[in-house]
Coordinates of C-alpha atoms and ligand atoms in Angstrom, one line a residue:
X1 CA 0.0 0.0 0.0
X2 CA 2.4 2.4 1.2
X3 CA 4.9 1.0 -1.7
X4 CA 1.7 1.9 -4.3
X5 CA 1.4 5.1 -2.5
X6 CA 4.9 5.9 -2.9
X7 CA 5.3 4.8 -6.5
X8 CA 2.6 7.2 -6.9
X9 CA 4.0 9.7 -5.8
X10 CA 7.3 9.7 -7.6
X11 CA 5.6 9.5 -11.0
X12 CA 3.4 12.5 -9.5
X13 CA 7.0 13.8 -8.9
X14 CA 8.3 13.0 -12.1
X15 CA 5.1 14.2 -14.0
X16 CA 5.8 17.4 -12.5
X17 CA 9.5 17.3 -13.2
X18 CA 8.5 16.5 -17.0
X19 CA 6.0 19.0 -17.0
X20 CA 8.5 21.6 -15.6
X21 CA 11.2 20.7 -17.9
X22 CA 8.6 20.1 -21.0
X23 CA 7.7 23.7 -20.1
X24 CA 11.3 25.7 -19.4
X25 CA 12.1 23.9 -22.6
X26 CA 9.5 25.4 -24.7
X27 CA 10.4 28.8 -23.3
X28 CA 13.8 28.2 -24.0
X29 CA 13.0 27.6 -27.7
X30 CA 11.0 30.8 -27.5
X31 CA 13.4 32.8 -26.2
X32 CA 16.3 31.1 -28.5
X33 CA 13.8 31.3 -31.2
X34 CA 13.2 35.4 -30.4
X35 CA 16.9 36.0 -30.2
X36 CA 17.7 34.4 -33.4
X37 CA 14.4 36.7 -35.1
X38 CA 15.8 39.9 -33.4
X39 CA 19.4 38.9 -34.6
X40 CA 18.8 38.1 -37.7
X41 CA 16.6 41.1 -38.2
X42 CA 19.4 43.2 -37.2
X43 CA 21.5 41.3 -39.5
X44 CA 19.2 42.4 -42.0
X45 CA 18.9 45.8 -41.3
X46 CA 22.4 46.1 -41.1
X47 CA 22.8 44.8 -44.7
X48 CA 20.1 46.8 -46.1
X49 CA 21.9 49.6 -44.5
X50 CA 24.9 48.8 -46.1
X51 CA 23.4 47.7 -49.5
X52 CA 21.9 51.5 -49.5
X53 CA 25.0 53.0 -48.7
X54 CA 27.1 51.0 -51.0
X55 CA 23.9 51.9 -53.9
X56 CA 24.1 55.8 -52.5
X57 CA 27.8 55.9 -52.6
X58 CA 28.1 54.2 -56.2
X59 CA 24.9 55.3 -57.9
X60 CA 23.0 58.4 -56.9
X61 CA 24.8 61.7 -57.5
X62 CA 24.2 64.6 -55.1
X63 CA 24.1 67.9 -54.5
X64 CA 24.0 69.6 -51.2
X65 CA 23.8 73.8 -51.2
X66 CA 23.2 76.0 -47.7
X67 CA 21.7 78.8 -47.6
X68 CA 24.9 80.3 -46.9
X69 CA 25.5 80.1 -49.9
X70 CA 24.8 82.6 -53.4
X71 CA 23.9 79.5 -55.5
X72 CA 21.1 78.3 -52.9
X73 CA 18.7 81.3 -54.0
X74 CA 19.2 81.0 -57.4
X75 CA 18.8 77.5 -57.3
X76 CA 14.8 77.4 -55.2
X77 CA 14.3 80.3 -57.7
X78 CA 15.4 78.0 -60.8
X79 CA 13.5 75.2 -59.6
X80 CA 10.3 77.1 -58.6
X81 CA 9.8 78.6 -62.3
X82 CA 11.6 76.1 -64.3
X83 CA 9.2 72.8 -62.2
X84 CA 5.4 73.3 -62.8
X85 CA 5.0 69.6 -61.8
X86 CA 5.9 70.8 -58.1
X87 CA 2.8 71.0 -56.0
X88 CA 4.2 71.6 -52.5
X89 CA 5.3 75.5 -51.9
X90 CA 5.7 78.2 -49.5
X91 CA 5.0 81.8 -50.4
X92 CA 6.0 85.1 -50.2
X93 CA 3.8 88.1 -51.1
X94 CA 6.0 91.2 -52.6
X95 CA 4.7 94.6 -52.1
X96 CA 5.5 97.3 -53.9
X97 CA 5.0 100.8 -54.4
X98 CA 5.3 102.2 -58.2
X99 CA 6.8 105.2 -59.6
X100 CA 3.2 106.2 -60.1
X101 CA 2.5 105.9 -56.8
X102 CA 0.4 102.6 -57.4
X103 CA 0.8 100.0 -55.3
X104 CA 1.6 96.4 -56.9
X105 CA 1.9 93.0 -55.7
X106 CA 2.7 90.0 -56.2
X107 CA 2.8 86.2 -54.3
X108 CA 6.7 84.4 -55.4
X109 CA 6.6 80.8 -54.8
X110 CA 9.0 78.6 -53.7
X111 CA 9.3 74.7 -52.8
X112 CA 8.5 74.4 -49.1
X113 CA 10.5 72.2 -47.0
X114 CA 10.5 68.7 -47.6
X115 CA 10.8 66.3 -50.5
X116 CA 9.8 67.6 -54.0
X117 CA 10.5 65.5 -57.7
X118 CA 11.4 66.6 -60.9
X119 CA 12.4 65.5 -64.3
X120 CA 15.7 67.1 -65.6
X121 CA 16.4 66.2 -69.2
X122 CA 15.4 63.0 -68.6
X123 CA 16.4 62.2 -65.4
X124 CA 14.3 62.2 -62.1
X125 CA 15.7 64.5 -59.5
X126 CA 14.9 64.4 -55.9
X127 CA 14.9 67.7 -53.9
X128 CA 15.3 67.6 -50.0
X129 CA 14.6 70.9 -48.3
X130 CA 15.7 70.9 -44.7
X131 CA 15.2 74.1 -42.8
X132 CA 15.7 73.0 -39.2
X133 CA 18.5 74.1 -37.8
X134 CA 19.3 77.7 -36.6
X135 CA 22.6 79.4 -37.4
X136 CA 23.9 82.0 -34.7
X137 CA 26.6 84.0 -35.7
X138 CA 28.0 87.9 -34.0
X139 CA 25.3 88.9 -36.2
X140 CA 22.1 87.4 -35.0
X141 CA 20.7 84.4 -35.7
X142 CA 18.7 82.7 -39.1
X143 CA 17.5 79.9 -39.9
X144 CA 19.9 77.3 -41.3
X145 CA 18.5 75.8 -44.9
X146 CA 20.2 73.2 -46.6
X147 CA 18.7 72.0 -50.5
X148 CA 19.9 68.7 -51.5
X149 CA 19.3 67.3 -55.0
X150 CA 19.5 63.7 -56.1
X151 CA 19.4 61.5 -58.8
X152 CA 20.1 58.4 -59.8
X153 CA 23.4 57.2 -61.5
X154 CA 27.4 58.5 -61.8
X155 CA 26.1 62.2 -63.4
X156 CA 27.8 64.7 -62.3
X157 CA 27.3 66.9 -65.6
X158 CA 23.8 66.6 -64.7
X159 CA 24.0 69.0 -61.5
X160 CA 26.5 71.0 -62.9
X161 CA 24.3 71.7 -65.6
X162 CA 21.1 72.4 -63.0
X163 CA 23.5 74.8 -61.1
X164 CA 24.6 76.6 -64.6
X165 CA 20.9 77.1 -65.7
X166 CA 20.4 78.5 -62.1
X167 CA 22.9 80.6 -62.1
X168 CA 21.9 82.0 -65.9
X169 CA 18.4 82.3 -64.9
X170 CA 19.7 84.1 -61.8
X171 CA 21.4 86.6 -63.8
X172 CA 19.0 87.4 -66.7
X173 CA 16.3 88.2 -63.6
X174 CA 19.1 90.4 -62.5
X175 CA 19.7 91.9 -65.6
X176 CA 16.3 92.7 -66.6
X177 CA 16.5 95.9 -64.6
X178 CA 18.0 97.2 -61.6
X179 CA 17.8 95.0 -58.4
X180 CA 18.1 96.5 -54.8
X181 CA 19.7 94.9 -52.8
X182 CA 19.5 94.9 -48.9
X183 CA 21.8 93.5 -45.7
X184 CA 20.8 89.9 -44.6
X185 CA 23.2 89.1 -41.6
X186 CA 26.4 89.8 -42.9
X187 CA 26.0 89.2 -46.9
X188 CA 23.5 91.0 -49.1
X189 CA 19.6 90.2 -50.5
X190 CA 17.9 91.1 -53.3
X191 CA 14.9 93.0 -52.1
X192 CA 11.9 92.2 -54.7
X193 CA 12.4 91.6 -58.3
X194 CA 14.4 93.5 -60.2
X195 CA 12.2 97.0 -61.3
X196 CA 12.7 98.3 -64.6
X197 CA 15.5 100.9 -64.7
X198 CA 15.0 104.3 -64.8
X199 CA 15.9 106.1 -67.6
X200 CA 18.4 108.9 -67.7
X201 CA 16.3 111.1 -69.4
X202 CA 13.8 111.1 -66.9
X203 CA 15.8 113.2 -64.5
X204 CA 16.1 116.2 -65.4
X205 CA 19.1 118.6 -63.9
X206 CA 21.2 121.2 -64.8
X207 CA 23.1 120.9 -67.9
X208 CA 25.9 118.7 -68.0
X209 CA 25.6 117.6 -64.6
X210 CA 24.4 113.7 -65.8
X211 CA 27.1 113.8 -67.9
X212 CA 29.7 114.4 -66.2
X213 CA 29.4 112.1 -63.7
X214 CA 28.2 108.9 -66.1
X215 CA 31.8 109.9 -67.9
X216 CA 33.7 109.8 -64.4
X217 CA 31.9 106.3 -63.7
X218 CA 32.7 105.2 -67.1
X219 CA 36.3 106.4 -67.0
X220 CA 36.5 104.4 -63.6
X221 CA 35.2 101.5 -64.7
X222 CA 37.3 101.3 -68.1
X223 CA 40.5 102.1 -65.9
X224 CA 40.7 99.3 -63.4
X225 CA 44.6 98.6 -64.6
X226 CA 45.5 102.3 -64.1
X227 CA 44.4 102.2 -60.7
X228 CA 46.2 98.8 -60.2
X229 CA 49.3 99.1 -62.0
X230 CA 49.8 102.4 -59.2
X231 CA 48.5 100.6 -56.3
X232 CA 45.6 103.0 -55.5
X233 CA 42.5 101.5 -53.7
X234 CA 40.2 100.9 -56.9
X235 CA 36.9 102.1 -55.5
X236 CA 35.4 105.7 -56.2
X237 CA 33.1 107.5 -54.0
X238 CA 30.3 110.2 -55.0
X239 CA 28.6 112.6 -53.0
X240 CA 25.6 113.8 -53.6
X241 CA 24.2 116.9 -51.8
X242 CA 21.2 119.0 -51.7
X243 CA 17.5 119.9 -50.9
X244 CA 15.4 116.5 -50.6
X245 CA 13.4 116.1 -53.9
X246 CA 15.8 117.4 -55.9
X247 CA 16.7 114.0 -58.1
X248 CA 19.9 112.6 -55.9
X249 CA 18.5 109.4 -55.6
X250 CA 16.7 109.2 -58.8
X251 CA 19.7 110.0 -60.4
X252 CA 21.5 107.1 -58.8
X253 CA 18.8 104.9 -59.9
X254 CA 19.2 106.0 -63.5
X255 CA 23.0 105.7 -63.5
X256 CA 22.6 102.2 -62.5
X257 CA 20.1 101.1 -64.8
X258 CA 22.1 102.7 -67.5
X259 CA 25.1 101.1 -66.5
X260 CA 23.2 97.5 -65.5
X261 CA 25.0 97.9 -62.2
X262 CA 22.3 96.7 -58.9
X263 CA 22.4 98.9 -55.8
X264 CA 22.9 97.8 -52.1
X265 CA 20.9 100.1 -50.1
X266 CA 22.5 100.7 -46.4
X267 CA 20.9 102.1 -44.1
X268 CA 23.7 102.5 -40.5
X269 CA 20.1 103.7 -38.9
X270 CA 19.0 100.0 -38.3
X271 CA 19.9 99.7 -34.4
X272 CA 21.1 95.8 -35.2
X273 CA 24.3 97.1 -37.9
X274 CA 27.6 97.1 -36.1
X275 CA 31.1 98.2 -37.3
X276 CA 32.0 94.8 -37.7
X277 CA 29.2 93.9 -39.3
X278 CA 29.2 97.1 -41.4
X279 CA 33.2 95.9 -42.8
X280 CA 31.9 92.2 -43.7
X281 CA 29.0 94.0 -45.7
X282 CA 31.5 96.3 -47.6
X283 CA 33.7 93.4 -48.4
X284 CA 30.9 91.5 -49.8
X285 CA 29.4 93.6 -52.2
X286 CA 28.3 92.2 -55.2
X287 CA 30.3 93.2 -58.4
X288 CA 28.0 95.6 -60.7
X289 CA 26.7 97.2 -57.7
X290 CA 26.4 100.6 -56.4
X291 CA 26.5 100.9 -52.7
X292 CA 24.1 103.9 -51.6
X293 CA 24.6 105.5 -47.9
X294 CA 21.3 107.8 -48.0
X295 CA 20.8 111.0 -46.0
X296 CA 24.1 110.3 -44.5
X297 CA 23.9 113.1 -42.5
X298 CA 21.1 112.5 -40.6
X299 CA 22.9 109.3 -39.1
X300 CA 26.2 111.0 -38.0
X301 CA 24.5 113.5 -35.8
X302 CA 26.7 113.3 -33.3
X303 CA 30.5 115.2 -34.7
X304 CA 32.4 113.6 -31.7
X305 CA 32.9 110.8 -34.4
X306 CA 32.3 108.3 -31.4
X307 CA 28.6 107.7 -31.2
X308 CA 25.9 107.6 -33.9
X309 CA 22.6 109.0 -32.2
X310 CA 19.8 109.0 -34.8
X311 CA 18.2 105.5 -35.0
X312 CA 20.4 104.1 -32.1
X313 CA 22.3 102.7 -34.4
X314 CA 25.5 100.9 -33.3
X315 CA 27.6 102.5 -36.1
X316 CA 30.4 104.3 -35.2
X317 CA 31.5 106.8 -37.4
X318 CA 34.9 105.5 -37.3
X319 CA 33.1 101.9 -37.7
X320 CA 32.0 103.7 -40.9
X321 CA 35.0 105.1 -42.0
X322 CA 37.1 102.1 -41.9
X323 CA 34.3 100.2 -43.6
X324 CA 34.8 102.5 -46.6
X325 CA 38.4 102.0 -46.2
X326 CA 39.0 98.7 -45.1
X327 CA 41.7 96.6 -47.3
X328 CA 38.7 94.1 -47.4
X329 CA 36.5 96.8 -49.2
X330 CA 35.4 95.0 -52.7
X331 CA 37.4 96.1 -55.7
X332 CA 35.9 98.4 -57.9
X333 CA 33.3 99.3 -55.5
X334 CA 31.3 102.7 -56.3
X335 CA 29.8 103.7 -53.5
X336 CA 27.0 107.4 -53.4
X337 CA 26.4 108.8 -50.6
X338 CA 23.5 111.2 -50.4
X339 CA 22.9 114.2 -47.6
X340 CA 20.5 117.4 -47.7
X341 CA 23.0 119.2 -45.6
X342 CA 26.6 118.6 -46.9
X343 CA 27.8 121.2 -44.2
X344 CA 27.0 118.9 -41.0
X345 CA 29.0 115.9 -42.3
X346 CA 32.6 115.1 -41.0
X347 CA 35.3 116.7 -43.1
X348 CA 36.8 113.2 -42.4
X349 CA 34.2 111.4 -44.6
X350 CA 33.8 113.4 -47.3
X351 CA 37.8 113.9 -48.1
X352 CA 39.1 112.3 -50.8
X353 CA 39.7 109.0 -51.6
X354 CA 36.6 108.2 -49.8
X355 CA 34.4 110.8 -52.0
X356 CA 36.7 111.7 -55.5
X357 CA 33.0 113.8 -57.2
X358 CA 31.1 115.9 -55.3
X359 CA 27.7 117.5 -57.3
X360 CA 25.4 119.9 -55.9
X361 CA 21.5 119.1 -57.1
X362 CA 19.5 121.5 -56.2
X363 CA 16.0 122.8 -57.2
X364 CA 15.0 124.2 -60.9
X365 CA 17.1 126.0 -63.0
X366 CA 15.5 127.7 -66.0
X367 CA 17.0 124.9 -67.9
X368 CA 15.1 122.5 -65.8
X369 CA 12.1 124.6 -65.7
X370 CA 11.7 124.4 -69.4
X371 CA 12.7 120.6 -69.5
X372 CA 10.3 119.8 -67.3
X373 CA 7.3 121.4 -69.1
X374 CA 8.4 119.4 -72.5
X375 CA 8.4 116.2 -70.6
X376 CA 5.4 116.6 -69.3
X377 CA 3.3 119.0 -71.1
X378 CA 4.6 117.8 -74.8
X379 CA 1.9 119.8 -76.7
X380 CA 3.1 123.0 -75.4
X381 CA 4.6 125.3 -78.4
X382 CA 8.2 127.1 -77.6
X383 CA 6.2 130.4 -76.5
X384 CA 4.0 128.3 -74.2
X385 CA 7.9 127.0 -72.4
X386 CA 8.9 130.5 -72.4
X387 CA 5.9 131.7 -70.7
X388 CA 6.1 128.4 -68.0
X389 CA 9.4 129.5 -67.4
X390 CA 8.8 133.2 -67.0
X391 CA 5.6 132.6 -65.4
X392 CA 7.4 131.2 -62.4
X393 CA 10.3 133.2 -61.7
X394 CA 8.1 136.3 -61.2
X395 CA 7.0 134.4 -57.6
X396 CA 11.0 134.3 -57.0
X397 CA 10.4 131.3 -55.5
X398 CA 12.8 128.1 -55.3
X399 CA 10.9 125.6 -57.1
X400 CA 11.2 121.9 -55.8
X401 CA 11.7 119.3 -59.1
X402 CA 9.6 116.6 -56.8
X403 CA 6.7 119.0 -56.2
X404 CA 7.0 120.3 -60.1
X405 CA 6.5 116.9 -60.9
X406 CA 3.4 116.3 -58.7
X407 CA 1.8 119.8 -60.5
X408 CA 1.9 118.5 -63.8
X409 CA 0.7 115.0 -62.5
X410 CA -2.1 116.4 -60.5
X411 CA -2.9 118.9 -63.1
X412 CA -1.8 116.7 -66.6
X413 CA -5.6 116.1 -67.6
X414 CA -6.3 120.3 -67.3
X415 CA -5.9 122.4 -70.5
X416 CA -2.6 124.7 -70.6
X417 CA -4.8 127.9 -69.5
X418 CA -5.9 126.1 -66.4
X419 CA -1.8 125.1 -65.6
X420 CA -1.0 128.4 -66.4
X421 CA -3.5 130.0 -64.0
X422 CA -2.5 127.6 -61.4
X423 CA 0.8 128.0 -61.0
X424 CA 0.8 129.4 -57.2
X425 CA -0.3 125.8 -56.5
X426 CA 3.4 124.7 -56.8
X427 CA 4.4 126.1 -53.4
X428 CA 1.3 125.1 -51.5
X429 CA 0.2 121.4 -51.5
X430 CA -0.7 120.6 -54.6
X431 CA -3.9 118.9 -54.7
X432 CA -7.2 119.1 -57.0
Ligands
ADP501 P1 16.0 113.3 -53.5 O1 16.7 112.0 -53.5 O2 16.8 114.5 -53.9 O3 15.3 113.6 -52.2 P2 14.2 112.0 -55.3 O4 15.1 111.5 -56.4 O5 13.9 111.0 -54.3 O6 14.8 113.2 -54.6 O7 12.9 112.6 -56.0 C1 11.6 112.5 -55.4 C2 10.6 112.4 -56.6 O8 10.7 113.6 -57.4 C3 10.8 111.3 -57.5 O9 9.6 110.7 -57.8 C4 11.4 111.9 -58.8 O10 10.9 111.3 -59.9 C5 11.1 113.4 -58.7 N1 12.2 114.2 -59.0 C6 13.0 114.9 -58.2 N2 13.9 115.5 -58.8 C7 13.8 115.3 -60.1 C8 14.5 115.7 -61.3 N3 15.6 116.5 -61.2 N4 14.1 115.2 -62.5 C9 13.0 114.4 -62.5 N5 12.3 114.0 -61.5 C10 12.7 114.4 -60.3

């Protein structure tokens, strides 16, 4: 009995120790079984990994371009007007106002971040636009965009040929008329699209005064090796000085566009320029460009030559004056400065070397009188100029060019008579 009971037990026992081991044993298997998954799955990955890096190193050309970069504008440009099949973009709406005093816009597109395809002469390129990361440098901090194009295959020519078409298309934009060009951090940035250049004979001075100075910038520019071959700086500085609306900066306009030459606007009143970040922008001028300082005076307030007040700008004037000196200064760089009141600048800035043609502009001469009323009242006979002219000087009143030029617009659908008899409006606000 107790030998049945006991036998019992032990094959209880070993039941148990079966089951147990039956049981640890399957778990085992499991767990060997999982391992082996997991490890061959990384095994996997790990190929794959290095199948698509072996394929990505041997077959798929690339391109990467920051936004630090000239090329990286030109290219989103190239790529937004030369890519209708794109469907993913960001925009930027452009407002402008018109010589005419209309206001214009306009929305530019570009590809947003992300991936974007595109066929290229046949070939399929992939474009990656990452704008993540932020870039801080002594002069604030921007956004840090990176454009990568891909394709597939050894094809270098292919990107090189992107980059030239970008470039191209980059310049013709430019070249369709005069671009203005603003600071961005410490390099420069078009500001809108190029607006049709202003033609010389739209500003009308004294007589020979557009002249002269488009045969000093010519003679500059035609004599680079002169100024070379006897080592002097080759950069030539303009002043021009006056009563506001009097053409300076139309006539700066018009000299570019007749040139096709850009201008790079500065304005030291912007509280975030620095002198050091004043000397990176001078050395970084675009070639072709004019760099304009306007109403210079009003930023060097201050004569101590230590402290800029207006704006609470940062500029110092010496900041300012070793900008336009600097040995990193671009070559060839022409650079007009504009001021109402010539008398309150520092003797320092306007010497030469830094300003080589000085021209007064001032308001109308007879000569300008009479120009004026052709341009704008063409119908008029000689008598009808004569009497223009005559009419105004008996008020012996200076007479404004910006507010002649608002009389004849406010008054250009009126008969002659009616301009005649009006005249008197020229020194009061002129309105209908
Ligand atoms: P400034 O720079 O001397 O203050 P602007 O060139 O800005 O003057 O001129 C202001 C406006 O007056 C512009 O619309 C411009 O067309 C007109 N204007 C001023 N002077 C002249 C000029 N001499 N000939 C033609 N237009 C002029």
């Amino acid at each position: 009995m107790l030998y049945r009971y006991l036998r019992r037990c032990k094959s209880a026992q070993m039941l148990k120790h079966f089951t147990v081991a039956t049981v640890s044993n399957k778990t085992v298997t499991k767990v060997v079984g999982l391992v082996g998954l997991s490890l061959a799955s990384m095994v996997i990955d790990e190929a794959i990994g290095l199948i698509k890096q072996y394929v990505w190193r041997n077959y798929v050309t690339e391109l990467e371009v920051s936004n630090t970069d000239k090329s990286y504008n030109w290219l989103l440009q190239w790529i937004s007007k030369h890519n209708q099949q794109l469907l993913h973009f960001s925009v930027t709406t452009v407002c402008r106002n018109t010589e005419s005093a209309h206001a214009t816009s306009k929305f530019d597109y570009e590809p947003n971040a992300g991936e974007h395809m595109f066929k290229y002469k046949g070939h399929t390129i992939r474009v990656k636009r990452d704008r993540s990361t932020i870039l801080s440098s002594e002069y604030g901090s921007r956004p840090f965009e990176t454009l990568n194009l891909s394709t597939w295959g050894r094809n270098r020519q292919v990107m090189n040929e992107i980059l030239e078409e970008a470039r191209l298309y980059a310049m013709s934009i430019m070249e369709s008329g005069t671009t203005l060009m603003v600071p961005s951090y410490d390099t420069w940035h078009n500001f809108g699209e190029p607006r049709a250049p202003r033609s010389l004979s739209s500003v009308i001075l004294d007589e020979g005064v557009i002249e002269n100075i488009l045969k000093d910038i010519h003679n500059f520019v035609d004599d680079k090796s002169w100024y070379l071959d006897r080592g002097i700086p080759y950069r030539r500085g303009y002043l021009l000085y006056g009563p506001p609306g009097c053409g300076k900066t139309s006539l700066i306009m018009a000299l570019a566009g007749d040139i096709k030459y850009n201008l790079c606007v500065l304005s030291l009143n912007d509280s975030k320029m620095s002198d050091d970040q004043l000397v990176q922008l001078m050395g970084e001028v675009p070639s072709k460009s004019f760099v304009l300082l306007e109403d210079i005076d009003a930023m060097f307030a201050n004569r101590d030559g230590k402290t800029v007040i207006e704006g609470s700008t940062k500029v110092t004037l010496s900041g300012l004056l070793n900008a336009l000196d600097g040995v990193v200064s671009s070559e060839g760089r022409i650079l007009f400065m504009t001021t109402n009141y010539v008398d309150r600048l520092d003797s320092a800035l306007i010497r030469s070397g830094r300003v080589d043609f000085k021209q007064y502009i001032g308001t109308c001469s007879d000569h300008q009188l009479s120009q004026m009323f052709i341009r704008f009242r063409p119908e008029g006979t000689e008598d009808d100029k004569k009497r223009f002219v005559e009419d105004i000087k008996k008020y012996n009143k200076p007479v404004i060019p910006a507010h002649l030029q608002e009389f004849f617009l406010v008054h250009r659908h009126k008969e002659l008579n009616y301009v005649f008899e009006h005249i008197n409006d020229l020194w009061q606000n002129v309105q209908d």
